[in-house]
mmCIF file of C-alpha atoms in Angstrom:
data_model
loop_
_atom_site.group_PDB
_atom_site.id
_atom_site.type_symbol
_atom_site.label_atom_id
_atom_site.label_comp_id
_atom_site.label_asym_id
_atom_site.label_seq_id
_atom_site.Cartn_x
_atom_site.Cartn_y
_atom_site.Cartn_z
ATOM 1 C CA SER A 24 133.306 106.623 -15.154
ATOM 2 C CA TYR A 25 136.490 105.907 -13.243
ATOM 3 C CA VAL A 26 136.165 103.678 -10.183
ATOM 4 C CA LEU A 27 138.356 103.415 -7.084
ATOM 5 C CA THR A 28 137.947 100.354 -4.887
ATOM 6 C CA GLN A 29 138.756 100.251 -1.170
ATOM 7 C CA PRO A 30 138.164 97.528 1.416
ATOM 8 C CA PRO A 31 135.239 98.466 3.675
ATOM 9 C CA SER A 32 137.196 97.878 6.853
ATOM 10 C CA VAL A 33 140.658 97.287 8.259
ATOM 11 C CA SER A 34 141.454 96.385 11.853
ATOM 12 C CA VAL A 35 144.780 96.753 13.597
ATOM 13 C CA ALA A 36 146.164 96.630 17.123
ATOM 14 C CA PRO A 37 147.712 99.743 18.647
ATOM 15 C CA GLY A 38 151.382 100.085 17.788
ATOM 16 C CA ARG A 39 151.113 97.908 14.684
ATOM 17 C CA THR A 40 151.041 98.977 11.031
ATOM 18 C CA ALA A 41 147.826 99.492 9.058
ATOM 19 C CA SER A 42 147.707 99.310 5.274
ATOM 20 C CA ILE A 43 144.675 100.658 3.421
ATOM 21 C CA THR A 44 144.506 99.938 -0.302
ATOM 22 C CA CYS A 45 142.902 101.789 -3.191
ATOM 23 C CA GLY A 46 142.620 100.035 -6.542
ATOM 24 C CA GLY A 47 141.844 101.505 -9.926
ATOM 25 C CA LYS A 48 142.472 100.936 -13.614
ATOM 26 C CA ASN A 49 145.826 102.372 -14.602
ATOM 27 C CA ILE A 50 146.156 103.972 -11.182
ATOM 28 C CA GLU A 51 149.886 104.071 -11.793
ATOM 29 C CA ASN A 52 149.132 107.062 -14.038
ATOM 30 C CA GLU A 53 147.020 108.889 -11.445
ATOM 31 C CA SER A 54 147.935 111.275 -8.640
ATOM 32 C CA VAL A 55 146.327 109.789 -5.515
ATOM 33 C CA HIS A 56 145.297 111.711 -2.416
ATOM 34 C CA TRP A 57 144.102 110.427 0.949
ATOM 35 C CA TYR A 58 141.677 111.968 3.453
ATOM 36 C CA GLN A 59 140.884 111.116 7.063
ATOM 37 C CA LEU A 60 137.262 111.554 8.163
ATOM 38 C CA LYS A 61 136.197 111.497 11.797
ATOM 39 C CA SER A 62 132.597 111.979 12.865
ATOM 40 C CA GLY A 63 131.848 115.577 13.763
ATOM 41 C CA GLN A 64 135.207 116.869 12.549
ATOM 42 C CA ALA A 65 136.483 118.485 9.394
ATOM 43 C CA PRO A 66 138.038 115.978 7.002
ATOM 44 C CA VAL A 67 141.842 116.098 6.930
ATOM 45 C CA LEU A 68 144.176 115.620 3.977
ATOM 46 C CA VAL A 69 146.845 113.168 5.160
ATOM 47 C CA VAL A 70 148.675 112.380 1.890
ATOM 48 C CA PHE A 71 148.673 114.173 -1.461
ATOM 49 C CA ASP A 72 150.207 113.347 -4.821
ATOM 50 C CA ASN A 73 150.760 109.694 -3.925
ATOM 51 C CA ASN A 74 153.334 110.112 -1.170
ATOM 52 C CA ASP A 75 153.617 113.727 0.004
ATOM 53 C CA ARG A 76 152.529 114.735 3.474
ATOM 54 C CA PRO A 77 150.972 118.109 4.324
ATOM 55 C CA SER A 78 152.624 120.037 7.117
ATOM 56 C CA GLY A 79 151.398 118.875 10.492
ATOM 57 C CA ILE A 80 150.684 115.310 9.429
ATOM 58 C CA PRO A 81 152.838 112.827 11.378
ATOM 59 C CA GLU A 82 155.523 110.880 9.533
ATOM 60 C CA ARG A 83 153.635 107.745 10.574
ATOM 61 C CA PHE A 84 151.331 108.411 7.603
ATOM 62 C CA SER A 85 152.782 107.511 4.216
ATOM 63 C CA GLY A 86 151.520 106.766 0.725
ATOM 64 C CA SER A 87 152.786 104.519 -2.047
ATOM 65 C CA LYS A 88 151.764 102.916 -5.311
ATOM 66 C CA SER A 89 152.582 99.536 -6.802
ATOM 67 C CA GLY A 90 150.955 98.071 -9.867
ATOM 68 C CA LYS A 91 147.213 98.739 -9.865
ATOM 69 C CA THR A 92 147.054 99.676 -6.188
ATOM 70 C CA ALA A 93 147.768 102.750 -4.104
ATOM 71 C CA THR A 94 148.323 102.211 -0.387
ATOM 72 C CA LEU A 95 148.058 104.399 2.674
ATOM 73 C CA THR A 96 150.291 103.058 5.421
ATOM 74 C CA ILE A 97 149.932 104.133 9.021
ATOM 75 C CA SER A 98 152.826 103.037 11.210
ATOM 76 C CA ARG A 99 152.700 102.709 14.983
ATOM 77 C CA VAL A 100 148.923 103.060 14.910
ATOM 78 C CA GLU A 101 147.318 105.013 17.736
ATOM 79 C CA VAL A 102 143.756 104.897 19.044
ATOM 80 C CA GLY A 103 143.318 108.428 17.695
ATOM 81 C CA ASP A 104 143.897 107.184 14.149
ATOM 82 C CA GLU A 105 140.547 105.401 14.201
ATOM 83 C CA ALA A 106 138.607 106.991 11.336
ATOM 84 C CA ASP A 107 137.346 106.510 7.795
ATOM 85 C CA TYR A 108 139.999 106.931 5.114
ATOM 86 C CA HIS A 109 139.136 107.842 1.520
ATOM 87 C CA CYS A 110 141.371 107.868 -1.533
ATOM 88 C CA GLN A 111 140.744 110.370 -4.331
ATOM 89 C CA VAL A 112 142.019 111.095 -7.823
ATOM 90 C CA TRP A 113 141.310 113.671 -10.486
ATOM 91 C CA HIS A 114 140.496 111.711 -13.648
ATOM 92 C CA ASP A 115 139.815 113.809 -16.742
ATOM 93 C CA GLY A 116 136.271 113.498 -18.010
ATOM 94 C CA SER A 117 132.756 114.638 -17.204
ATOM 95 C CA ASP A 118 133.041 113.330 -13.635
ATOM 96 C CA PRO A 119 136.651 114.163 -12.770
ATOM 97 C CA ILE A 120 136.693 114.038 -8.959
ATOM 98 C CA VAL A 121 136.601 110.411 -7.924
ATOM 99 C CA PHE A 122 136.611 108.995 -4.405
ATOM 100 C CA GLY A 123 136.980 105.468 -3.239
ATOM 101 C CA GLY A 124 134.159 104.167 -1.077
ATOM 102 C CA GLY A 125 136.168 104.657 2.093
ATOM 103 C CA THR A 126 137.783 102.274 4.584
ATOM 104 C CA LYS A 127 136.871 102.233 8.249
ATOM 105 C CA LEU A 128 140.019 101.777 10.320
ATOM 106 C CA THR A 129 139.348 100.144 13.671
ATOM 107 C CA VAL A 130 142.046 100.165 16.311
ATOM 108 C CA LEU A 131 141.470 97.112 18.469
ATOM 109 C CA GLU B 16 146.125 128.322 9.083
ATOM 110 C CA ALA B 17 143.196 128.115 6.697
ATOM 111 C CA GLN B 18 139.773 127.759 8.254
ATOM 112 C CA LEU B 19 136.404 127.146 6.627
ATOM 113 C CA LEU B 20 133.026 127.413 8.328
ATOM 114 C CA GLU B 21 129.807 126.277 6.699
ATOM 115 C CA SER B 22 126.316 127.416 7.624
ATOM 116 C CA GLY B 23 122.782 127.331 6.281
ATOM 117 C CA GLY B 24 121.879 123.681 6.540
ATOM 118 C CA GLY B 25 118.625 122.413 7.979
ATOM 119 C CA LEU B 26 115.415 120.503 7.378
ATOM 120 C CA VAL B 27 113.535 121.295 4.177
ATOM 121 C CA GLN B 28 110.611 119.711 2.375
ATOM 122 C CA PRO B 29 111.038 118.104 -1.054
ATOM 123 C CA GLY B 30 110.961 120.791 -3.701
ATOM 124 C CA GLY B 31 112.204 123.398 -1.268
ATOM 125 C CA SER B 32 115.313 125.564 -1.292
ATOM 126 C CA LEU B 33 118.298 126.285 0.917
ATOM 127 C CA ARG B 34 121.368 128.474 0.587
ATOM 128 C CA LEU B 35 124.593 127.241 2.116
ATOM 129 C CA SER B 36 127.455 129.575 2.953
ATOM 130 C CA CYS B 37 131.120 128.904 3.623
ATOM 131 C CA THR B 38 133.228 131.622 5.212
ATOM 132 C CA ALA B 39 136.965 131.344 4.638
ATOM 133 C CA SER B 40 139.896 132.747 6.610
ATOM 134 C CA GLY B 41 143.628 132.224 6.989
ATOM 135 C CA PHE B 42 144.482 132.139 3.271
ATOM 136 C CA THR B 43 144.165 134.323 0.196
ATOM 137 C CA PHE B 44 140.675 133.325 -0.877
ATOM 138 C CA THR B 45 140.931 134.967 -4.276
ATOM 139 C CA LYS B 46 143.815 132.701 -5.351
ATOM 140 C CA TYR B 47 142.035 129.373 -5.002
ATOM 141 C CA ALA B 48 139.259 127.404 -6.578
ATOM 142 C CA MET B 49 136.689 126.216 -4.063
ATOM 143 C CA ILE B 50 134.480 123.164 -3.984
ATOM 144 C CA TRP B 51 131.399 121.699 -2.328
ATOM 145 C CA PHE B 52 131.297 118.042 -1.398
ATOM 146 C CA ARG B 53 128.608 116.003 0.314
ATOM 147 C CA GLN B 54 128.370 112.737 2.194
ATOM 148 C CA PRO B 55 124.946 111.094 2.383
ATOM 149 C CA PRO B 56 124.236 109.074 5.533
ATOM 150 C CA GLY B 57 126.135 105.799 5.452
ATOM 151 C CA LYS B 58 127.672 106.534 2.067
ATOM 152 C CA GLY B 59 130.923 107.841 0.652
ATOM 153 C CA LEU B 60 132.079 111.294 -0.343
ATOM 154 C CA GLU B 61 130.898 112.837 -3.604
ATOM 155 C CA TRP B 62 131.724 116.113 -5.248
ATOM 156 C CA VAL B 63 128.890 118.536 -5.903
ATOM 157 C CA SER B 64 130.318 121.614 -7.585
ATOM 158 C CA ILE B 65 133.609 123.437 -8.079
ATOM 159 C CA ILE B 66 134.209 127.095 -8.928
ATOM 160 C CA SER B 67 137.312 128.850 -10.223
ATOM 161 C CA ASP B 68 139.232 131.412 -8.199
ATOM 162 C CA ASP B 69 137.579 134.355 -9.941
ATOM 163 C CA GLY B 70 134.136 132.776 -10.106
ATOM 164 C CA GLY B 71 134.175 132.761 -13.876
ATOM 165 C CA SER B 72 133.922 129.006 -14.295
ATOM 166 C CA ALA B 73 131.806 126.469 -12.464
ATOM 167 C CA TYR B 74 131.222 122.756 -12.904
ATOM 168 C CA TYR B 75 128.610 120.427 -11.470
ATOM 169 C CA ALA B 76 128.074 116.765 -10.819
ATOM 170 C CA ASP B 77 125.391 115.317 -13.070
ATOM 171 C CA SER B 78 123.148 114.596 -10.085
ATOM 172 C CA VAL B 79 122.798 118.284 -9.176
ATOM 173 C CA ARG B 80 123.225 120.161 -12.454
ATOM 174 C CA GLY B 81 120.312 122.529 -13.044
ATOM 175 C CA ARG B 82 119.177 122.511 -9.410
ATOM 176 C CA LEU B 83 122.227 123.637 -7.437
ATOM 177 C CA THR B 84 124.259 126.757 -8.186
ATOM 178 C CA ILE B 85 127.705 127.567 -6.825
ATOM 179 C CA SER B 86 128.931 131.135 -6.465
ATOM 180 C CA ARG B 87 131.430 133.161 -4.480
ATOM 181 C CA ASP B 88 131.860 136.677 -3.149
ATOM 182 C CA ASN B 89 135.585 137.355 -3.136
ATOM 183 C CA SER B 90 135.088 140.659 -1.356
ATOM 184 C CA LYS B 91 133.667 138.741 1.610
ATOM 185 C CA ASN B 92 135.763 135.540 1.393
ATOM 186 C CA THR B 93 132.554 133.572 1.132
ATOM 187 C CA LEU B 94 131.441 130.623 -0.978
ATOM 188 C CA PHE B 95 127.777 129.820 -1.576
ATOM 189 C CA LEU B 96 125.643 126.921 -2.741
ATOM 190 C CA GLN B 97 122.094 127.778 -3.758
ATOM 191 C CA MET B 98 120.030 124.601 -3.600
ATOM 192 C CA ASN B 99 116.667 124.538 -5.375
ATOM 193 C CA ASN B 100 114.103 121.811 -6.045
ATOM 194 C CA LEU B 101 115.644 119.658 -3.348
ATOM 195 C CA ARG B 102 115.077 115.923 -3.306
ATOM 196 C CA PRO B 103 115.333 113.336 -0.518
ATOM 197 C CA GLY B 104 118.460 112.050 -2.272
ATOM 198 C CA ASP B 105 120.134 115.402 -1.540
ATOM 199 C CA THR B 106 120.101 114.602 2.179
ATOM 200 C CA ALA B 107 123.736 114.725 3.275
ATOM 201 C CA ARG B 108 126.362 116.574 5.211
ATOM 202 C CA TYR B 109 127.745 119.263 2.912
ATOM 203 C CA TYR B 110 131.373 120.308 3.137
ATOM 204 C CA CYS B 111 133.230 123.167 1.513
ATOM 205 C CA ALA B 112 136.913 122.779 0.784
ATOM 206 C CA LYS B 113 139.856 124.730 -0.612
ATOM 207 C CA ALA B 114 141.190 123.320 -3.868
ATOM 208 C CA THR B 115 144.923 123.330 -4.588
ATOM 209 C CA SER B 116 145.968 122.860 -8.181
ATOM 210 C CA ILE B 117 148.594 120.291 -9.165
ATOM 211 C CA TYR B 118 149.664 118.820 -12.494
ATOM 212 C CA GLN B 119 146.648 116.501 -12.437
ATOM 213 C CA GLY B 120 143.636 118.507 -11.364
ATOM 214 C CA TYR B 121 143.266 119.397 -7.708
ATOM 215 C CA TYR B 122 143.545 118.061 -4.215
ATOM 216 C CA PHE B 123 141.604 119.485 -1.295
ATOM 217 C CA ASP B 124 143.788 120.573 1.582
ATOM 218 C CA TYR B 125 141.394 122.332 3.945
ATOM 219 C CA TRP B 126 137.803 121.440 4.719
ATOM 220 C CA GLY B 127 135.066 122.775 6.926
ATOM 221 C CA GLN B 128 133.222 120.654 9.478
ATOM 222 C CA GLY B 129 130.172 120.520 7.274
ATOM 223 C CA THR B 130 126.515 121.465 7.554
ATOM 224 C CA LEU B 131 123.699 118.947 7.548
ATOM 225 C CA VAL B 132 120.924 119.170 4.957
ATOM 226 C CA THR B 133 117.869 116.972 5.435
ATOM 227 C CA VAL B 134 115.196 116.820 2.753
ATOM 228 C CA SER B 135 112.061 115.210 4.113
ATOM 229 C CA SER B 136 108.344 115.788 4.382
#
């Protein structure tokens, strides 16, 4: 089955830029989505289809792809951005909905 | 804005059953596929089951096929997950989500806060 690989953790100081990566075979051919999970809250879609932002999501959140890696970039990081971030693709097959293992973003 | 509210979780013994519900509002429920996800303690997200907008098609993750059944009542804007023969490995927070179709499958743009299912003796 298809595998997405994320770093377990990323740390960043407030006001700086955080980059969270998501690697997968031939990911350049996939549509990648990103979700923010905070304990006790409903997960939030922050980027869909590689680089589109849902309404209400700040412009500080952006997505990109280069080579075998998709990246979620959070500019001007705020304490409130501290959360787990998961990438996801739909990959045709018997197990089509694939998530990365998640990255815990810590704002120092 | 779309809102989803899950209910029905709790503590159940191995082999037992639970029925989860997810009540939807703020969007036209009948136009969208819906999905159940779960997140076991300390682990990542995994999909459980997805159902088409009219309820005519449903798909399951291998780990739950034959034990869990997804359904929906479009007259009541409600999604269900009937969980039978539960195992300790089913312990997780269960989320329902609205599925939006794109050229490659779906993304999931609204989620509920989840309901906790604990399978333990």
